[in-house]
Amino acid sequence: MNHRIADIVIPDSKLAAEATELLREHGTELLYNHSLRVFIFAALRGKREKMKYDPELLYISAVFHDLGLVSPYSSADERFEVDGANAARAFLQQHGIPEQTADIAWDAIALHTTPGITKWKKAEVALLANGVKLDVVGVGYEELSREQREEIVAAFPRPNFKQEIVHAFFDGISHKPFTCYGNIKADVCERLLPGYKRPNFVEMIENSPWAE
């Protein structure tokens, strides 16, 4: 791997390498390329905004952020973001990383699909969410030069990404659609899961067993 892409150095510490091996082993080529692009996009945002952050921690957060979609990390009853967050925290703690630091990675991964909150959290949390939004829905696309975009995509391609990432999300959550309540992945179930009806909070209030 070229360890500098778009003038961003990709961490190659022992810890980062072990995390990458897990992504390679349990993830897919789609998730690998997506996760590495997310890191680079996040790091570029941090560089533009002169934010202080831990590149290795941000990288590991990016590597783990979608591993909750796949075995052995996917649980039967937790949000996939929480599964990935739990895996990252366990990985970091097993390597002697302090709990407080591991908790930052947990927040970054668990919250990366929850709009409106991450910008108020630690830099790594905010940056990971920004990287994901840029790669998945294009938020911040114009902030990158054409040369930057081309270099990043050449290193970590995105063939048929728009369709394949939606199906990757669906494959990771279709066995537990109830975990999509209150988050954006309900849109995936509405599109691809026959008979799925998004839970409605107002209906839940109306059907509460409490008397008026």
CSV table of C-alpha atoms in Angstrom, one decimal:
chain,number,residue,atom,x,y,z
A,1,MET,CA,0.0,0.0,0.0
A,2,ASN,CA,1.1,3.5,-0.7
A,3,HIS,CA,1.0,5.0,2.7
A,4,ARG,CA,0.4,8.6,1.5
A,5,ILE,CA,-2.8,9.3,-0.4
A,6,ALA,CA,-3.9,12.9,-1.3
A,7,ASP,CA,-1.1,14.0,1.1
A,8,ILE,CA,-2.7,12.1,4.0
A,9,VAL,CA,-0.5,9.5,5.7
A,10,ILE,CA,-2.3,6.2,6.3
A,11,PRO,CA,-1.2,4.9,9.7
A,12,ASP,CA,0.9,1.8,9.5
A,13,SER,CA,1.6,1.1,13.2
A,14,LYS,CA,1.3,-2.4,14.6
A,15,LEU,CA,-2.1,-1.5,16.0
A,16,ALA,CA,-3.3,0.0,12.7
A,17,ALA,CA,-2.0,-3.0,10.8
A,18,GLU,CA,-3.7,-5.5,13.0
A,19,ALA,CA,-7.0,-3.6,12.6
A,20,THR,CA,-6.6,-3.6,8.8
A,21,GLU,CA,-6.0,-7.3,8.9
A,22,LEU,CA,-9.3,-7.8,10.7
A,23,LEU,CA,-11.1,-5.7,8.1
A,24,ARG,CA,-9.4,-7.7,5.3
A,25,GLU,CA,-10.3,-11.0,6.9
A,26,HIS,CA,-13.9,-10.4,7.9
A,27,GLY,CA,-15.0,-7.5,5.6
A,28,THR,CA,-15.3,-7.3,1.8
A,29,GLU,CA,-13.4,-5.4,-0.8
A,30,LEU,CA,-16.3,-2.9,-0.8
A,31,LEU,CA,-16.1,-2.3,2.9
A,32,TYR,CA,-12.3,-2.1,2.8
A,33,ASN,CA,-12.2,0.5,0.1
A,34,HIS,CA,-15.1,2.4,1.7
A,35,SER,CA,-13.4,2.4,5.1
A,36,LEU,CA,-10.1,3.7,3.8
A,37,ARG,CA,-11.7,6.4,1.8
A,38,VAL,CA,-13.7,7.4,4.9
A,39,PHE,CA,-10.4,7.8,6.8
A,40,ILE,CA,-8.8,9.9,4.1
A,41,PHE,CA,-11.8,12.1,3.7
A,42,ALA,CA,-12.0,12.5,7.5
A,43,ALA,CA,-8.3,13.3,7.8
A,44,LEU,CA,-8.6,15.9,5.0
A,45,ARG,CA,-11.4,17.6,6.8
A,46,GLY,CA,-9.3,17.6,10.0
A,47,LYS,CA,-6.4,19.1,8.0
A,48,ARG,CA,-8.5,21.8,6.4
A,49,GLU,CA,-10.0,22.8,9.7
A,50,LYS,CA,-6.7,22.5,11.6
A,51,MET,CA,-8.3,20.1,14.1
A,52,LYS,CA,-6.2,18.3,16.7
A,53,TYR,CA,-7.0,14.6,16.6
A,54,ASP,CA,-5.3,11.2,16.9
A,55,PRO,CA,-4.7,9.8,13.3
A,56,GLU,CA,-4.3,6.2,14.5
A,57,LEU,CA,-7.5,6.4,16.6
A,58,LEU,CA,-9.4,7.9,13.7
A,59,TYR,CA,-8.0,5.2,11.3
A,60,ILE,CA,-9.0,2.4,13.6
A,61,SER,CA,-12.5,3.9,14.0
A,62,ALA,CA,-12.8,4.1,10.2
A,63,VAL,CA,-11.6,0.5,9.9
A,64,PHE,CA,-14.2,-0.8,12.4
A,65,HIS,CA,-17.1,1.5,11.6
A,66,ASP,CA,-18.9,-1.0,9.3
A,67,LEU,CA,-17.6,-4.3,10.7
A,68,GLY,CA,-20.8,-4.6,12.7
A,69,LEU,CA,-22.5,-5.5,9.4
A,70,VAL,CA,-20.5,-8.7,9.0
A,71,SER,CA,-19.7,-11.9,11.0
A,72,PRO,CA,-18.3,-12.4,13.5
A,73,TYR,CA,-19.2,-9.0,14.7
A,74,SER,CA,-22.8,-8.8,13.8
A,75,SER,CA,-25.2,-9.5,16.7
A,76,ALA,CA,-28.8,-10.7,16.7
A,77,ASP,CA,-30.2,-7.7,18.5
A,78,GLU,CA,-28.0,-4.6,18.6
A,79,ARG,CA,-27.6,-1.8,16.0
A,80,PHE,CA,-24.8,-2.6,13.6
A,81,GLU,CA,-23.1,0.6,14.7
A,82,VAL,CA,-23.1,-0.6,18.3
A,83,ASP,CA,-21.7,-4.0,17.2
A,84,GLY,CA,-18.8,-2.3,15.4
A,85,ALA,CA,-18.3,0.1,18.3
A,86,ASN,CA,-18.1,-2.8,20.8
A,87,ALA,CA,-15.6,-4.6,18.6
A,88,ALA,CA,-13.4,-1.6,18.3
A,89,ARG,CA,-13.4,-0.9,22.0
A,90,ALA,CA,-12.6,-4.5,22.8
A,91,PHE,CA,-9.8,-4.5,20.2
A,92,LEU,CA,-8.3,-1.3,21.6
A,93,GLN,CA,-8.5,-2.4,25.3
A,94,GLN,CA,-7.0,-5.8,24.4
A,95,HIS,CA,-4.0,-3.8,23.1
A,96,GLY,CA,-3.6,-1.8,26.3
A,97,ILE,CA,-5.3,1.4,25.1
A,98,PRO,CA,-6.8,3.3,28.0
A,99,GLU,CA,-10.5,3.1,28.4
A,100,GLN,CA,-11.1,6.8,27.9
A,101,THR,CA,-9.4,6.6,24.5
A,102,ALA,CA,-11.2,3.5,23.5
A,103,ASP,CA,-14.5,5.2,24.4
A,104,ILE,CA,-13.8,7.9,21.8
A,105,ALA,CA,-13.6,5.2,19.1
A,106,TRP,CA,-16.8,3.7,20.5
A,107,ASP,CA,-18.6,7.0,20.2
A,108,ALA,CA,-17.3,7.6,16.7
A,109,ILE,CA,-18.6,4.3,15.4
A,110,ALA,CA,-21.8,4.1,17.4
A,111,LEU,CA,-22.8,7.6,16.3
A,112,HIS,CA,-21.6,7.8,12.7
A,113,THR,CA,-25.2,7.4,11.3
A,114,THR,CA,-26.8,9.7,13.9
A,115,PRO,CA,-27.1,13.2,12.4
A,116,GLY,CA,-26.8,16.3,14.6
A,117,ILE,CA,-24.8,14.9,17.5
A,118,THR,CA,-21.3,14.1,16.3
A,119,LYS,CA,-20.2,17.7,15.7
A,120,TRP,CA,-20.5,18.3,19.4
A,121,LYS,CA,-18.3,15.3,20.4
A,122,LYS,CA,-14.5,14.7,20.2
A,123,ALA,CA,-12.7,15.5,17.0
A,124,GLU,CA,-12.3,11.9,16.0
A,125,VAL,CA,-16.1,11.4,16.4
A,126,ALA,CA,-17.0,14.4,14.3
A,127,LEU,CA,-14.4,13.6,11.6
A,128,LEU,CA,-15.5,10.0,11.2
A,129,ALA,CA,-19.1,11.1,10.6
A,130,ASN,CA,-17.9,13.7,8.1
A,131,GLY,CA,-15.9,11.1,6.2
A,132,VAL,CA,-18.8,8.7,6.1
A,133,LYS,CA,-21.2,11.4,4.9
A,134,LEU,CA,-18.8,12.4,2.1
A,135,ASP,CA,-18.3,8.9,0.8
A,136,VAL,CA,-21.9,7.7,1.1
A,137,VAL,CA,-24.0,10.7,0.2
A,138,GLY,CA,-21.5,13.3,-1.1
A,139,VAL,CA,-21.7,15.9,1.7
A,140,GLY,CA,-18.6,18.0,1.2
A,141,TYR,CA,-17.8,16.7,-2.3
A,142,GLU,CA,-17.0,20.2,-3.6
A,143,GLU,CA,-14.5,20.8,-0.8
A,144,LEU,CA,-12.1,18.4,-2.4
A,145,SER,CA,-10.2,19.2,-5.6
A,146,ARG,CA,-10.8,17.0,-8.7
A,147,GLU,CA,-7.2,15.8,-8.3
A,148,GLN,CA,-7.8,14.7,-4.7
A,149,ARG,CA,-10.9,12.8,-5.6
A,150,GLU,CA,-9.3,11.1,-8.5
A,151,GLU,CA,-6.2,10.1,-6.5
A,152,ILE,CA,-8.3,8.7,-3.6
A,153,VAL,CA,-10.6,6.7,-5.9
A,154,ALA,CA,-7.7,5.4,-7.9
A,155,ALA,CA,-6.2,4.0,-4.7
A,156,PHE,CA,-9.5,2.8,-3.2
A,157,PRO,CA,-12.0,2.3,-6.1
A,158,ARG,CA,-15.8,2.5,-5.8
A,159,PRO,CA,-17.2,0.5,-8.7
A,160,ASN,CA,-21.0,0.4,-8.5
A,161,PHE,CA,-20.7,1.7,-5.0
A,162,LYS,CA,-24.1,3.4,-4.7
A,163,GLN,CA,-26.0,0.2,-5.2
A,164,GLU,CA,-23.5,-2.2,-3.5
A,165,ILE,CA,-23.3,-0.2,-0.3
A,166,VAL,CA,-27.1,-0.1,0.1
A,167,HIS,CA,-27.1,-3.9,-0.3
A,168,ALA,CA,-24.2,-4.3,2.1
A,169,PHE,CA,-26.2,-2.3,4.7
A,170,PHE,CA,-29.3,-4.4,4.0
A,171,ASP,CA,-27.4,-7.7,4.3
A,172,GLY,CA,-26.1,-6.6,7.7
A,173,ILE,CA,-29.4,-5.4,9.2
A,174,SER,CA,-32.2,-7.4,7.4
A,175,HIS,CA,-32.2,-10.0,10.2
A,176,LYS,CA,-32.8,-7.3,12.8
A,177,PRO,CA,-34.9,-4.5,11.2
A,178,PHE,CA,-36.2,-3.5,14.6
A,179,THR,CA,-32.7,-2.0,15.3
A,180,CYS,CA,-33.4,0.6,12.7
A,181,TYR,CA,-36.0,2.4,14.7
A,182,GLY,CA,-35.0,6.1,15.1
A,183,ASN,CA,-32.1,6.0,12.6
A,184,ILE,CA,-31.4,6.4,8.9
A,185,LYS,CA,-31.0,2.7,8.2
A,186,ALA,CA,-34.8,2.4,8.3
A,187,ASP,CA,-34.7,3.8,4.8
A,188,VAL,CA,-32.8,0.8,3.6
A,189,CYS,CA,-35.4,-1.6,5.1
A,190,GLU,CA,-38.2,0.4,3.5
A,191,ARG,CA,-36.6,0.1,0.1
A,192,LEU,CA,-35.5,-3.6,0.2
A,193,LEU,CA,-37.4,-5.5,2.9
A,194,PRO,CA,-40.9,-6.5,1.7
A,195,GLY,CA,-43.6,-5.7,4.2
A,196,TYR,CA,-41.4,-3.5,6.4
A,197,LYS,CA,-43.2,-0.7,8.1
A,198,ARG,CA,-41.2,2.0,9.8
A,199,PRO,CA,-42.2,2.3,13.5
A,200,ASN,CA,-44.0,5.6,14.1
A,201,PHE,CA,-43.3,7.4,17.4
A,202,VAL,CA,-46.7,9.2,17.5
A,203,GLU,CA,-48.5,5.8,17.0
A,204,MET,CA,-46.4,4.4,19.9
A,205,ILE,CA,-47.6,7.3,22.1
A,206,GLU,CA,-51.2,6.7,21.1
A,207,ASN,CA,-50.9,3.0,21.7
A,208,SER,CA,-49.3,3.4,25.1
A,209,PRO,CA,-51.1,1.4,27.9
A,210,TRP,CA,-51.4,4.6,30.0
A,211,ALA,CA,-54.8,6.0,30.5
A,212,GLU,CA,-55.3,9.6,29.4
